[in-house]
CSV table of C-alpha atoms in Angstrom, one decimal:
chain,number,residue,atom,x,y,z
A,1,MET,CA,13.5,-12.3,21.2
A,2,THR,CA,15.7,-13.1,24.5
A,3,THR,CA,15.8,-16.2,26.3
A,4,SER,CA,16.5,-16.2,29.7
A,5,VAL,CA,18.1,-19.6,31.4
A,6,LYS,CA,17.8,-19.9,34.9
A,7,THR,CA,19.9,-21.4,36.9
A,8,SER,CA,19.7,-24.0,40.0
A,9,ALA,CA,21.4,-23.7,43.4
A,10,LEU,CA,23.7,-26.4,44.0
A,11,PRO,CA,21.9,-29.3,45.7
A,12,ARG,CA,22.4,-28.7,49.8
A,13,ALA,CA,24.4,-31.5,51.6
A,14,PRO,CA,22.5,-34.1,53.6
A,15,TRP,CA,22.5,-32.5,57.0
A,16,TRP,CA,24.0,-35.7,58.2
A,17,THR,CA,27.3,-35.1,56.7
A,18,VAL,CA,28.2,-32.8,59.4
A,19,LEU,CA,27.7,-33.8,62.1
A,20,PHE,CA,31.0,-36.9,60.2
A,21,ALA,CA,32.9,-34.1,59.4
A,22,GLY,CA,35.3,-34.2,62.3
A,23,CYS,CA,36.4,-38.0,60.4
A,24,TYR,CA,37.2,-36.9,57.1
A,25,GLY,CA,40.8,-38.9,56.6
A,26,VAL,CA,41.1,-39.3,59.6
A,27,SER,CA,42.1,-43.5,60.0
A,28,TRP,CA,42.1,-46.1,62.3
A,29,GLN,CA,45.7,-45.8,62.9
A,30,ILE,CA,45.8,-41.8,63.5
A,31,ILE,CA,42.3,-42.4,66.3
A,32,ALA,CA,44.5,-45.4,67.7
A,33,LEU,CA,48.0,-43.2,68.8
A,34,ILE,CA,45.3,-40.0,69.5
A,35,ILE,CA,44.1,-42.6,71.4
A,36,ALA,CA,47.7,-43.4,73.3
A,37,ILE,CA,48.4,-40.0,73.6
A,38,ASN,CA,45.2,-39.2,75.4
A,39,THR,CA,46.1,-42.1,77.6
A,40,GLY,CA,49.6,-41.0,78.3
A,41,TYR,CA,48.6,-37.7,80.1
A,42,ALA,CA,45.6,-39.3,81.0
A,43,ALA,CA,48.6,-41.6,83.2
A,44,MET,CA,50.5,-38.0,84.2
A,45,MET,CA,47.1,-36.7,85.5
A,46,SER,CA,46.8,-39.7,87.8
A,47,ILE,CA,49.7,-38.9,89.8
A,48,GLU,CA,48.3,-36.0,91.3
A,49,ASP,CA,44.5,-36.9,91.3
A,50,THR,CA,44.0,-40.4,94.4
A,51,ARG,CA,40.9,-42.0,92.2
A,52,ALA,CA,41.3,-44.7,90.7
A,53,PHE,CA,42.5,-44.5,87.5
A,54,TRP,CA,39.6,-44.7,85.4
A,55,HIS,CA,38.8,-41.2,86.3
A,56,PRO,CA,41.8,-39.2,84.5
A,57,PHE,CA,40.9,-41.9,82.0
A,58,ILE,CA,38.0,-41.3,80.5
A,59,THR,CA,38.6,-37.2,81.2
A,60,ALA,CA,41.2,-37.3,79.2
A,61,GLN,CA,39.5,-40.2,76.2
A,62,CYS,CA,36.9,-37.0,75.8
A,63,PHE,CA,37.9,-34.2,75.6
A,64,GLY,CA,41.1,-35.3,73.3
A,65,LEU,CA,39.0,-36.7,71.1
A,66,SER,CA,36.5,-34.0,71.2
A,67,ILE,CA,39.2,-31.8,71.1
A,68,ALA,CA,41.0,-34.2,67.7
A,69,PHE,CA,37.1,-34.0,66.1
A,70,PHE,CA,36.4,-30.3,65.7
A,71,VAL,CA,39.6,-29.5,64.7
A,72,ASN,CA,39.3,-31.4,62.1
A,73,ALA,CA,35.8,-30.8,61.0
A,74,ALA,CA,37.4,-26.9,61.4
A,75,SER,CA,40.4,-28.3,58.7
A,76,PRO,CA,41.7,-24.7,59.3
A,77,TRP,CA,45.2,-24.9,58.2
A,78,TYR,CA,43.2,-24.9,54.8
A,79,LYS,CA,41.2,-22.0,55.9
A,80,PRO,CA,42.1,-18.2,56.3
A,81,ARG,CA,42.4,-16.9,59.3
A,82,PRO,CA,43.5,-20.4,60.5
A,83,VAL,CA,44.7,-19.0,64.6
A,84,LEU,CA,41.2,-18.2,65.0
A,85,ARG,CA,39.7,-20.8,63.7
A,86,LEU,CA,42.0,-23.4,65.6
A,87,ALA,CA,40.7,-21.7,68.9
A,88,GLY,CA,36.9,-22.3,67.8
A,89,ALA,CA,37.3,-25.5,66.9
A,90,VAL,CA,39.3,-26.4,70.8
A,91,ALA,CA,37.2,-24.3,72.2
A,92,ILE,CA,34.0,-25.7,71.1
A,93,GLY,CA,36.0,-29.4,71.4
A,94,THR,CA,36.4,-28.2,75.1
A,95,LEU,CA,32.9,-28.0,75.9
A,96,VAL,CA,31.6,-31.3,74.0
A,97,GLY,CA,34.4,-32.6,76.4
A,98,TYR,CA,33.6,-31.8,79.3
A,99,PHE,CA,29.2,-32.3,78.1
A,100,LEU,CA,30.2,-35.7,77.6
A,101,VAL,CA,32.3,-36.2,81.0
A,102,PHE,CA,29.4,-35.7,83.3
A,103,THR,CA,27.5,-37.6,80.9
A,104,VAL,CA,30.1,-40.5,81.3
A,105,LYS,CA,30.4,-40.3,84.7
A,106,GLY,CA,27.5,-39.4,85.9
A,107,ALA,CA,24.1,-40.9,83.3
A,108,ILE,CA,25.6,-43.8,82.4
A,109,ILE,CA,28.3,-44.9,85.4
A,110,GLY,CA,26.3,-43.4,87.6
A,111,GLU,CA,29.1,-42.0,89.9
A,112,PRO,CA,28.4,-38.9,92.4
A,113,GLY,CA,29.2,-35.0,91.6
A,114,TYR,CA,29.1,-35.4,88.1
A,115,GLY,CA,25.4,-34.4,87.6
A,116,PHE,CA,23.9,-31.6,85.8
A,117,VAL,CA,23.9,-29.5,88.2
A,118,ASP,CA,27.7,-30.3,89.0
A,119,MET,CA,28.4,-29.6,85.7
A,120,PHE,CA,28.2,-25.5,86.8
A,121,SER,CA,28.8,-25.2,90.4
A,122,ASP,CA,31.8,-27.1,91.2
A,123,SER,CA,34.7,-24.7,90.4
A,124,HIS,CA,37.3,-28.0,90.7
A,125,LYS,CA,35.8,-29.3,87.2
A,126,ALA,CA,35.6,-25.8,86.1
A,127,TRP,CA,39.3,-25.1,86.4
A,128,THR,CA,39.3,-28.5,84.1
A,129,LEU,CA,37.1,-27.3,82.0
A,130,LEU,CA,39.5,-24.3,81.5
A,131,SER,CA,43.0,-26.9,81.6
A,132,GLY,CA,41.2,-28.9,78.8
A,133,PHE,CA,41.8,-26.2,76.3
A,134,GLY,CA,44.9,-25.0,77.7
A,135,ASN,CA,46.4,-28.2,76.6
A,136,GLY,CA,44.5,-29.1,73.5
A,137,LEU,CA,45.0,-25.3,71.9
A,138,PHE,CA,49.2,-25.6,72.2
A,139,VAL,CA,48.9,-29.5,70.8
A,140,SER,CA,46.5,-28.2,68.0
A,141,LEU,CA,49.0,-24.8,67.3
A,142,PHE,CA,52.1,-27.3,67.1
A,143,PHE,CA,49.7,-29.5,64.0
A,144,LEU,CA,49.2,-25.9,62.3
A,145,ILE,CA,52.8,-24.8,62.7
A,146,GLN,CA,53.9,-28.7,61.9
A,147,PHE,CA,50.9,-28.4,58.8
A,148,ARG,CA,52.5,-25.3,57.4
A,149,GLU,CA,56.2,-26.1,57.7
A,150,ALA,CA,55.4,-29.2,55.8
A,151,ARG,CA,53.2,-27.4,53.4
A,152,THR,CA,55.2,-24.7,52.2
A,153,ARG,CA,58.4,-27.2,51.9
A,154,ALA,CA,56.0,-29.4,49.9
A,155,GLU,CA,55.1,-26.6,47.3
A,156,LEU,CA,58.7,-25.1,46.7
A,157,LEU,CA,59.8,-28.2,46.0
A,158,ARG,CA,56.7,-28.6,43.5
A,159,ALA,CA,57.2,-25.7,41.7
A,160,GLU,CA,61.2,-26.9,41.5
A,161,ALA,CA,59.7,-30.8,39.7
A,162,ASP,CA,57.7,-29.0,37.7
A,163,ARG,CA,60.9,-27.1,36.0
A,164,ASN,CA,62.3,-31.7,36.5
A,165,LEU,CA,64.8,-30.5,39.1
A,166,LEU,CA,63.6,-31.9,42.6
A,167,SER,CA,60.2,-34.4,41.3
A,168,LYS,CA,61.5,-37.1,43.5
A,169,GLN,CA,62.2,-34.9,46.2
A,170,ALA,CA,58.8,-32.2,45.9
A,171,ILE,CA,57.8,-36.8,46.4
A,172,GLU,CA,59.0,-36.9,49.9
A,173,ALA,CA,57.8,-33.5,50.4
A,174,GLU,CA,54.3,-34.7,50.1
A,175,LEU,CA,54.8,-37.7,52.6
A,176,LYS,CA,56.5,-35.2,55.2
A,177,LEU,CA,53.5,-33.5,54.7
A,178,MET,CA,51.0,-36.3,55.7
A,179,GLN,CA,52.9,-37.2,58.5
A,180,ALA,CA,53.6,-33.3,60.5
A,181,GLN,CA,50.2,-33.7,61.5
A,182,VAL,CA,51.2,-36.9,63.4
A,183,GLU,CA,54.2,-35.8,65.0
A,184,PRO,CA,53.8,-33.5,67.8
A,185,HIS,CA,55.6,-35.6,69.7
A,186,PHE,CA,58.8,-32.5,70.9
A,187,LEU,CA,55.3,-30.7,72.0
A,188,PHE,CA,54.0,-33.4,73.9
A,189,ASN,CA,58.1,-34.3,75.6
A,190,THR,CA,57.9,-30.9,76.7
A,191,LEU,CA,54.2,-30.7,78.3
A,192,ALA,CA,54.9,-33.9,80.0
A,193,SER,CA,58.6,-33.1,81.1
A,194,VAL,CA,56.3,-29.3,82.3
A,195,GLN,CA,54.1,-31.5,84.2
A,196,PHE,CA,56.5,-33.1,86.1
A,197,LEU,CA,58.4,-30.0,86.8
A,198,ALA,CA,55.2,-28.9,87.7
A,199,GLU,CA,55.0,-31.4,91.1
A,200,THR,CA,59.1,-31.5,91.7
A,201,ASP,CA,60.6,-28.2,90.7
A,202,PRO,CA,57.9,-25.1,90.1
A,203,PRO,CA,59.8,-22.3,89.8
A,204,LYS,CA,61.6,-24.8,86.7
A,205,ALA,CA,58.2,-25.9,85.9
A,206,SER,CA,57.4,-21.9,85.3
A,207,LEU,CA,60.6,-21.0,83.5
A,208,MET,CA,60.0,-24.0,80.8
A,209,LEU,CA,56.7,-23.3,80.1
A,210,GLY,CA,58.0,-19.8,79.5
A,211,HIS,CA,60.9,-21.3,77.3
A,212,LEU,CA,57.6,-22.7,75.2
A,213,ILE,CA,55.6,-20.0,75.1
A,214,ALA,CA,58.8,-18.1,72.9
A,215,TYR,CA,58.7,-21.0,71.0
A,216,LEU,CA,55.6,-21.0,69.9
A,217,ARG,CA,55.5,-16.3,69.3
A,218,ALA,CA,58.5,-17.3,67.4
A,219,ALA,CA,56.8,-19.8,64.9
A,220,LEU,CA,53.4,-18.6,65.2
A,221,PRO,CA,54.4,-15.8,62.5
A,222,GLN,CA,54.9,-18.7,60.0
A,223,LEU,CA,52.1,-19.2,59.0
A,224,ARG,CA,50.9,-15.8,57.8
A,225,SER,CA,54.4,-15.4,55.6
A,226,ASN,CA,56.4,-18.0,53.3
A,227,SER,CA,59.4,-16.1,54.5
A,228,THR,CA,61.4,-14.9,58.0
A,229,THR,CA,63.7,-13.4,58.9
A,230,LEU,CA,67.7,-14.5,60.3
A,231,GLY,CA,67.0,-12.2,64.0
A,232,GLN,CA,63.4,-14.8,64.1
A,233,GLU,CA,64.9,-17.9,63.1
A,234,SER,CA,67.4,-17.4,65.5
A,235,ASP,CA,64.8,-16.6,68.4
A,236,LEU,CA,62.8,-20.0,67.1
A,237,ALA,CA,66.3,-21.6,67.8
A,238,GLN,CA,67.4,-20.1,71.3
A,239,ALA,CA,64.0,-20.9,72.9
A,240,TYR,CA,64.1,-24.3,71.4
A,241,LEU,CA,67.5,-24.9,72.6
A,242,SER,CA,66.6,-23.0,75.9
A,243,ILE,CA,63.8,-26.0,76.2
A,244,MET,CA,66.3,-29.0,74.7
A,245,GLN,CA,68.6,-27.6,77.7
A,246,MET,CA,66.4,-28.1,80.7
A,247,ARG,CA,65.7,-31.4,79.4
A,248,MET,CA,68.9,-32.8,78.7
A,249,GLY,CA,70.1,-30.5,82.1
A,250,ALA,CA,74.1,-30.0,81.9
A,251,ARG,CA,74.9,-31.8,79.2
A,252,LEU,CA,73.8,-29.1,76.4
A,253,ARG,CA,75.7,-25.9,76.1
A,254,PHE,CA,74.7,-23.1,73.6
A,255,VAL,CA,75.7,-19.9,72.2
A,256,ILE,CA,74.5,-17.1,69.4
A,257,SER,CA,75.8,-14.9,67.9
A,258,ILE,CA,74.2,-13.2,65.3
A,259,PRO,CA,74.7,-9.5,64.5
A,260,ASP,CA,72.4,-6.7,64.7
A,261,ASP,CA,73.3,-5.7,61.0
A,262,LEU,CA,72.2,-9.6,59.7
A,263,ARG,CA,69.0,-10.1,62.3
A,264,ALA,CA,66.2,-8.5,59.5
A,265,HIS,CA,67.8,-10.1,57.1
A,266,ARG,CA,65.6,-12.5,55.4
A,267,PHE,CA,66.0,-16.2,55.1
A,268,PRO,CA,64.1,-19.5,54.7
A,269,PRO,CA,62.0,-20.7,57.3
A,270,MET,CA,62.8,-23.1,59.5
A,271,LEU,CA,65.6,-23.7,57.4
A,272,LEU,CA,67.8,-22.4,60.2
A,273,MET,CA,66.2,-25.1,62.8
A,274,SER,CA,66.5,-27.9,61.0
A,275,LEU,CA,69.9,-28.0,61.4
A,276,VAL,CA,69.7,-27.0,65.1
A,277,GLU,CA,67.9,-30.1,65.7
A,278,ASN,CA,70.6,-31.7,63.1
A,279,ALA,CA,73.3,-31.3,65.9
A,280,VAL,CA,71.3,-31.8,68.9
A,281,ARG,CA,69.6,-35.4,67.7
A,282,HIS,CA,72.6,-36.8,65.7
A,283,GLY,CA,75.4,-35.2,67.5
A,284,LEU,CA,75.3,-34.5,71.0
A,285,GLU,CA,72.1,-37.1,72.5
A,286,PRO,CA,74.0,-39.4,72.1
A,287,GLN,CA,76.5,-38.7,73.5
A,288,ALA,CA,76.5,-39.5,77.7
A,289,HIS,CA,78.7,-35.9,77.9
A,290,GLY,CA,77.1,-34.2,75.5
A,291,GLY,CA,78.3,-30.8,74.5
A,292,THR,CA,77.7,-27.9,73.1
A,293,VAL,CA,76.2,-26.2,69.6
A,294,ARG,CA,77.5,-22.8,68.2
A,295,LEU,CA,75.8,-20.3,66.7
A,296,GLU,CA,77.1,-17.6,64.6
A,297,ALA,CA,76.8,-15.6,61.1
A,298,ARG,CA,79.1,-12.8,59.4
A,299,HIS,CA,78.4,-11.4,56.5
A,300,ASP,CA,81.6,-10.3,53.9
A,301,ASP,CA,82.8,-10.0,50.2
A,302,GLY,CA,78.7,-9.6,49.4
A,303,ARG,CA,77.9,-12.9,51.4
A,304,VAL,CA,76.1,-13.9,54.7
A,305,THR,CA,77.7,-17.1,56.3
A,306,VAL,CA,74.6,-19.1,59.1
A,307,SER,CA,76.9,-21.4,61.2
A,308,VAL,CA,75.8,-24.3,63.6
A,309,VAL,CA,78.6,-26.0,64.9
A,310,ASP,CA,78.6,-28.8,67.8
A,311,ASP,CA,81.7,-30.7,69.7
A,312,GLY,CA,79.7,-34.2,69.1
A,313,ARG,CA,80.3,-36.8,68.2
A,314,GLY,CA,81.2,-36.2,64.7
A,315,LEU,CA,79.8,-37.6,61.0
A,316,GLY,CA,78.5,-41.0,60.5
A,317,ASP,CA,78.5,-43.1,58.0
A,318,LYS,CA,75.5,-42.1,56.8
A,319,ILE,CA,74.8,-39.1,58.4
A,320,GLY,CA,74.5,-36.0,56.2
A,321,ASN,CA,73.1,-37.9,53.4
A,322,GLY,CA,69.1,-38.3,54.5
A,323,VAL,CA,66.5,-36.5,53.9
A,324,GLY,CA,66.2,-33.7,55.9
A,325,LEU,CA,69.0,-32.4,54.7
A,326,THR,CA,68.3,-33.3,50.5
A,327,ASN,CA,65.9,-31.7,50.9
A,328,LEU,CA,67.3,-29.3,52.7
A,329,ARG,CA,70.0,-28.6,49.7
A,330,GLY,CA,66.6,-28.4,47.3
A,331,ARG,CA,65.1,-25.6,49.0
A,332,LEU,CA,68.6,-23.1,48.6
A,333,ALA,CA,68.3,-24.6,45.1
A,334,ALA,CA,65.0,-23.7,43.6
A,335,LEU,CA,65.1,-20.0,45.9
A,336,TYR,CA,68.4,-19.6,45.1
A,337,ALA,CA,69.7,-21.2,42.2
A,338,ASP,CA,73.6,-21.3,42.2
A,339,GLN,CA,73.5,-18.7,44.2
A,340,ALA,CA,73.8,-20.7,47.6
A,341,ARG,CA,75.5,-22.4,49.3
A,342,PHE,CA,75.3,-25.9,51.7
A,343,THR,CA,78.3,-27.9,53.8
A,344,LEU,CA,78.8,-30.3,55.9
A,345,GLU,CA,82.2,-31.5,57.4
A,346,GLU,CA,83.5,-32.6,60.3
A,347,VAL,CA,85.5,-30.8,63.3
A,348,ALA,CA,88.6,-31.8,64.3
A,349,PRO,CA,89.1,-33.3,67.4
A,350,HIS,CA,85.5,-34.0,67.0
A,351,GLY,CA,82.3,-32.3,66.1
A,352,ALA,CA,80.8,-31.1,63.0
A,353,ARG,CA,80.0,-27.9,60.8
A,354,ALA,CA,77.4,-27.2,59.0
A,355,THR,CA,77.5,-24.0,56.7
A,356,VAL,CA,75.2,-22.1,54.9
A,357,GLU,CA,76.3,-18.9,52.4
A,358,LEU,CA,73.3,-16.7,50.5
A,359,PRO,CA,72.8,-14.0,48.6
A,360,TYR,CA,73.4,-10.6,51.2
A,361,ASP,CA,70.0,-8.7,50.5
A,362,PRO,CA,70.4,-5.7,52.4
A,363,ALA,CA,66.8,-4.8,51.6
């Protein structure tokens, strides 16, 4: 005798839960941050907008909140083909934001020129639609890059914590993973600089935008891979330094010297960027006259040595012992055990040298 077991499909979630998917895991602090960022962008828009401030303010809030809602609902960082999903979510959010602008200004406030027909016939407002999509995509890509890089660090440290080596650093990496979604300061500062230069020096604005595109082009491949090459990392560092150089002017100079035969050598993702950012942030930015960053690599005796040298203010009492460099040492230990080494030392008469030594791997 045979018995059959009838299985029932899992019950579907109520239809209304889809409407709240974009609010999942969002705190009031994050909402306040998004509103503050949108307000800052509205302030930049108001420079060339002769109308009252509430016009760009409503536009920025409608687009910004709508894009943030749909990106959070799509959660592309947890799914395959994240960039494609992200672009789709930004596109939907932009369209909804565009509709909201006309709803608030036209139907609610009664502002002339914001009727249903104007939504499709006014070419200037259509340009607002394209601009909202472009800015939303740039910001969302930066969120995605930060999130993926932080999650990679967290997974590496969590694996070591399972072997009772890096448990404390794994907890710190998890905290950074949550913070990565709300720390796009570098991108927003760069976009603000582009906006300012577009009004004061358009050729420089175009140049800075090119550097930003180069930065994203170098960073995006890391979304699909847990490893990268020294050449890719140096390209990312060069794009970052080029942007910072335009922001700091003559206060920042840099030299990158990577031999061609080492560009294909495997290198931990974002590790070099951590050293370059530390050199600029802690070494050169605090000095009124700035300084020079040198990025060098060499191969000898079966080892690859990569150094980041600056002639800034040098090492303070606490510099070199922070969470960032502690996690860097932990990542090297997790990937190479005792085969890798990291050193941070003073350079006479002033400055610092950060050096990473890895075993040479011709493959």
